[in-house]
XYZ file of N, CA and C in Angstrom:
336
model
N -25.816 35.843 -6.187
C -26.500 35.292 -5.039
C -27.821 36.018 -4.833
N -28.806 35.459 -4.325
C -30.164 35.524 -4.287
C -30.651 36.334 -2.495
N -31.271 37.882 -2.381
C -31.081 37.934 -0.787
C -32.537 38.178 -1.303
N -33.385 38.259 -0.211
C -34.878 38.777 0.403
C -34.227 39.606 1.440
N -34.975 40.766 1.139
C -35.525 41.882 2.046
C -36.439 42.117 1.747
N -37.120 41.907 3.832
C -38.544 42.049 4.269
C -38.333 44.105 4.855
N -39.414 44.462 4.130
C -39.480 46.245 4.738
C -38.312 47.012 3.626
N -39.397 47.672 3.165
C -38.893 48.844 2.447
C -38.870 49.999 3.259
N -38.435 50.537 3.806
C -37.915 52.255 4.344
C -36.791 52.473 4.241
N -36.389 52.859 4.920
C -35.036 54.130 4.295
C -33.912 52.481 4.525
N -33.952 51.798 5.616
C -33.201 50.831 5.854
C -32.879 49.833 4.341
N -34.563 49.261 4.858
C -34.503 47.952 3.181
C -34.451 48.537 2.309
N -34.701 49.829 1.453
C -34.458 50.403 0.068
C -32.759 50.589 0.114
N -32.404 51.192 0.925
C -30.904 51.272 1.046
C -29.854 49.994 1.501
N -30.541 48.742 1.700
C -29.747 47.790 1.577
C -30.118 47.082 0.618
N -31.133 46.919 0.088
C -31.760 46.567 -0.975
C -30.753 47.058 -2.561
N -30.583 48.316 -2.741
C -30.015 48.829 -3.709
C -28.355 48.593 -3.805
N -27.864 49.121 -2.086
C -26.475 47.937 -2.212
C -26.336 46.362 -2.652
N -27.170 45.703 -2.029
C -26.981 44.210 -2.185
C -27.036 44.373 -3.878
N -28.149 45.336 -4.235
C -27.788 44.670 -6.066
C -26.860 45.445 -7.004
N -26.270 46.269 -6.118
C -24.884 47.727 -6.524
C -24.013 46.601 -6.426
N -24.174 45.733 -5.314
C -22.467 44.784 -5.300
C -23.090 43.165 -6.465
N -23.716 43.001 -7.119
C -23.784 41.841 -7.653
C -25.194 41.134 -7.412
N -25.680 41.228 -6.170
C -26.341 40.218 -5.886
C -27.655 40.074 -6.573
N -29.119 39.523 -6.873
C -30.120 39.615 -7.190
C -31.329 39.377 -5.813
N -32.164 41.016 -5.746
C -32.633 40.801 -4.738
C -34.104 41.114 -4.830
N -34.644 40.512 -4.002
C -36.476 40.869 -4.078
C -36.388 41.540 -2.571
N -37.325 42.349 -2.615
C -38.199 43.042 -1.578
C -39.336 43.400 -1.490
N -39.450 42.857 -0.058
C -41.428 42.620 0.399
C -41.808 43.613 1.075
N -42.848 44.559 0.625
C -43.482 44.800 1.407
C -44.984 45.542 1.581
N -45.457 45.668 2.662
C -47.005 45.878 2.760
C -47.666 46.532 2.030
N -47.013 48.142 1.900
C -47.108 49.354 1.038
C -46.427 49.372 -0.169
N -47.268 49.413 -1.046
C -46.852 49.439 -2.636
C -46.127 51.018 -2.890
N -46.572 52.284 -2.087
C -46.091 53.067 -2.114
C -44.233 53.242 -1.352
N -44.111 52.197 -0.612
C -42.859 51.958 -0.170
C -41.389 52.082 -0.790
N -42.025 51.198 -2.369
C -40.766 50.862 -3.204
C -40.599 51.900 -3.911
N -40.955 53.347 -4.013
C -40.890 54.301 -4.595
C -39.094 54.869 -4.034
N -39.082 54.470 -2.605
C -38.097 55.000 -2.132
C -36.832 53.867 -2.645
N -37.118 52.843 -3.334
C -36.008 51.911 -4.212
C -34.931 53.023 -5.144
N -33.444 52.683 -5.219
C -32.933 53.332 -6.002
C -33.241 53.507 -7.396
N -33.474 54.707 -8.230
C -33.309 54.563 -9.536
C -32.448 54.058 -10.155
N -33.417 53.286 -11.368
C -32.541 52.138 -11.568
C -32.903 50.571 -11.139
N -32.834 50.179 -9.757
C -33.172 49.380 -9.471
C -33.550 47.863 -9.818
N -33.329 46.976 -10.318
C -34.244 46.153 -11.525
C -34.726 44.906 -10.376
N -34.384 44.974 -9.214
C -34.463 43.713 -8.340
C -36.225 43.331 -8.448
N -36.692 42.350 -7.754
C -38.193 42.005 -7.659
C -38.987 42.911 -6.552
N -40.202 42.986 -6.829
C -40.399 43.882 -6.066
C -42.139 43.052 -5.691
N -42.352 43.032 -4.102
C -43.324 41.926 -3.795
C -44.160 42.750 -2.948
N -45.692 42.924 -3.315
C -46.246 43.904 -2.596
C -47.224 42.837 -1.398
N -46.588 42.760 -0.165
C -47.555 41.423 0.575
C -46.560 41.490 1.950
N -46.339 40.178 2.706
C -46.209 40.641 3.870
C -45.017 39.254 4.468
N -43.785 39.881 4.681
C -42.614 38.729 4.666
C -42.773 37.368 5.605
N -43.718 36.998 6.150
C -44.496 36.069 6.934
C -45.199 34.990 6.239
N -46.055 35.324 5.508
C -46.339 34.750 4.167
C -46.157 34.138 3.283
N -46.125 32.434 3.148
C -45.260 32.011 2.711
C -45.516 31.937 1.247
N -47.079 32.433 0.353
C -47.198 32.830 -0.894
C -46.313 33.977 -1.353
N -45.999 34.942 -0.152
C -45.698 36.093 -0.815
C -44.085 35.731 -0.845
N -43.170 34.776 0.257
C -42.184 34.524 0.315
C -41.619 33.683 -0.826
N -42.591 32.339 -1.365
C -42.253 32.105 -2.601
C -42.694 32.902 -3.981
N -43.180 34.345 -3.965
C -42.887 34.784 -4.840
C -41.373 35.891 -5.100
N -41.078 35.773 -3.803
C -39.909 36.566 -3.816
C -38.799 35.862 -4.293
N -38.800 34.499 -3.976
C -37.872 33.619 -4.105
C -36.709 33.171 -2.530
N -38.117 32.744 -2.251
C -37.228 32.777 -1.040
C -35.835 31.255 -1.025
N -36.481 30.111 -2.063
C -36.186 28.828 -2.310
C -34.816 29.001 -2.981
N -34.675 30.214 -3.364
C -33.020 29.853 -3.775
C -32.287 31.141 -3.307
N -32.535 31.822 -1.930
C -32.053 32.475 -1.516
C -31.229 32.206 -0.914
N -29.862 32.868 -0.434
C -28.664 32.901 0.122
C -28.619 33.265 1.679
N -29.487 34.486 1.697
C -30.220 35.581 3.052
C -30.535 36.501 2.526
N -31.248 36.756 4.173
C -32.678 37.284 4.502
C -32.270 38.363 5.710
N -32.785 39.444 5.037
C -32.760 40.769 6.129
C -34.311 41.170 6.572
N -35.058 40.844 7.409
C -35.957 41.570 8.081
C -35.578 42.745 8.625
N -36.147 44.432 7.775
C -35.815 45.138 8.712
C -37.204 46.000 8.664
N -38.443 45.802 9.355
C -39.558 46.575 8.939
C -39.611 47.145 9.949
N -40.513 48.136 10.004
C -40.257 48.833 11.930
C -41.033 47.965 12.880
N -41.039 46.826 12.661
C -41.858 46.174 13.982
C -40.713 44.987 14.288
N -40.755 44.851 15.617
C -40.015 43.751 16.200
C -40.843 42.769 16.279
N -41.424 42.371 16.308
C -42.479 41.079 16.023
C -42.285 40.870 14.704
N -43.021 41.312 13.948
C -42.541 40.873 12.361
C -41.370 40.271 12.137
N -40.314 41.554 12.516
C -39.332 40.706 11.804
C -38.271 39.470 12.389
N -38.781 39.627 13.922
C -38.629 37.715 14.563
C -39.164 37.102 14.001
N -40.156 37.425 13.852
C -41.877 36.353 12.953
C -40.736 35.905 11.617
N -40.464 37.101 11.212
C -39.754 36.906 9.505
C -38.833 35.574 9.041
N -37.615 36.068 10.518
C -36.703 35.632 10.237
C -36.475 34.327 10.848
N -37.376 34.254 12.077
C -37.572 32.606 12.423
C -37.965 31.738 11.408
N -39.261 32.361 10.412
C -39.322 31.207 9.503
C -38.547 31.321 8.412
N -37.651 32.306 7.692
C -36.826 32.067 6.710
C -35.365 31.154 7.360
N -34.810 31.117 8.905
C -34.028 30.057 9.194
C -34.500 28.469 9.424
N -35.738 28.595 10.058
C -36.180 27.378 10.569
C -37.042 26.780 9.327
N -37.621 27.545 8.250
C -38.478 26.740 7.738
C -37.878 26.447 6.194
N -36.901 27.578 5.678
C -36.571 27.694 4.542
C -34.503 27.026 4.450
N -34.366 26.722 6.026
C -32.967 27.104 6.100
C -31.980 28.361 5.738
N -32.123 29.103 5.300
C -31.483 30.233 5.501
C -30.293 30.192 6.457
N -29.352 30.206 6.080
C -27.797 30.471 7.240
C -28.050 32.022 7.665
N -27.820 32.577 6.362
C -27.708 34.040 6.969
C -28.670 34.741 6.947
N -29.205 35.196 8.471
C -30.749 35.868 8.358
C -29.902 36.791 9.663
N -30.650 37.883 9.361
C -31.069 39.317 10.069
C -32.049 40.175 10.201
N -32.244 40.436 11.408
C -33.807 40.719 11.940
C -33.085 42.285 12.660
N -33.641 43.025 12.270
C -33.599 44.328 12.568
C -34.894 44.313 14.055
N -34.035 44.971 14.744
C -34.646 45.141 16.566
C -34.428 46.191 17.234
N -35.594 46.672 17.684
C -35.615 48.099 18.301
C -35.059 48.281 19.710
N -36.094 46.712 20.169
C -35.984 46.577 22.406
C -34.844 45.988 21.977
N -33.992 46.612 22.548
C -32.853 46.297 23.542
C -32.695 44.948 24.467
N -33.891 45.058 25.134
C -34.066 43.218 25.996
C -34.705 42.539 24.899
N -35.213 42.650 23.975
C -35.960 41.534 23.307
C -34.994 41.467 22.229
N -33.599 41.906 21.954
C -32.538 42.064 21.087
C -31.767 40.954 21.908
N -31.751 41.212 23.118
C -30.427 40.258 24.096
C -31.207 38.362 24.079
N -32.878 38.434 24.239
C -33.318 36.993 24.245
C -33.262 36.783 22.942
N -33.277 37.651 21.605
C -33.267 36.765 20.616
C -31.759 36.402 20.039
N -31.070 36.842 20.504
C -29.537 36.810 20.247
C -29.398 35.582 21.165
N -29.404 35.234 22.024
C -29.239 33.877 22.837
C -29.823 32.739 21.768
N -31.201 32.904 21.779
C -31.892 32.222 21.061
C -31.157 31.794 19.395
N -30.161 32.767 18.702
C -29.455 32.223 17.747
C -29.900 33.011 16.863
């Protein structure tokens, strides 16, 4: 199965390297090319230096035959931004958006 992860830091490199420790094939986006350094050795997943919003940089990740989508970059905007359009525009079932506010965690959880 096919995931995107938006944000490489300690979060997306470390779910990044599980998702492809258990099977899966995964790309990860992000701003800083110096980011993916923190990818496990080893690693062989795609690696997309651009910005998970983007829908050039999203179809180079593969977003079109993805399964899900983890936004976890340190901004809460982004990764609503992210993950609204990988459900609403790409369909995506399973998307996750990593969130810092607490109230802006409770309206987007209503929101779905």
């Amino acid at each position: 199965m096919s995931v995107v992860v938006v944000g490489c830091g300690r979060v997306g490199s470390e779910l990044a390297g599980t998702l492809e420790q258990r099977g899966h094939s995964v790309a990860v986006i992000d701003k800083k090319e110096q980011a993916f350094r923190r990818l496990p050795t080893g690693f062989s997943g795609q690696r997309v230096l651009g910005f998970g919003f983007d829908r050039d940089h999203l179809a180079e990740a593969g977003i079109d035959r993805a399964i899900a989508f983890a936004a976890v970059t340190n901004g809460d905007n982004s990764n609503i931004l992210c993950a609204r359009i990988a459900r609403e525009t790409y369909g995506i079932d399973q998307v996750v958006a990593r969130i810092y506010d607490p109230r802006r965690a409770l309206i987007y959880k209503r929101l779905g």
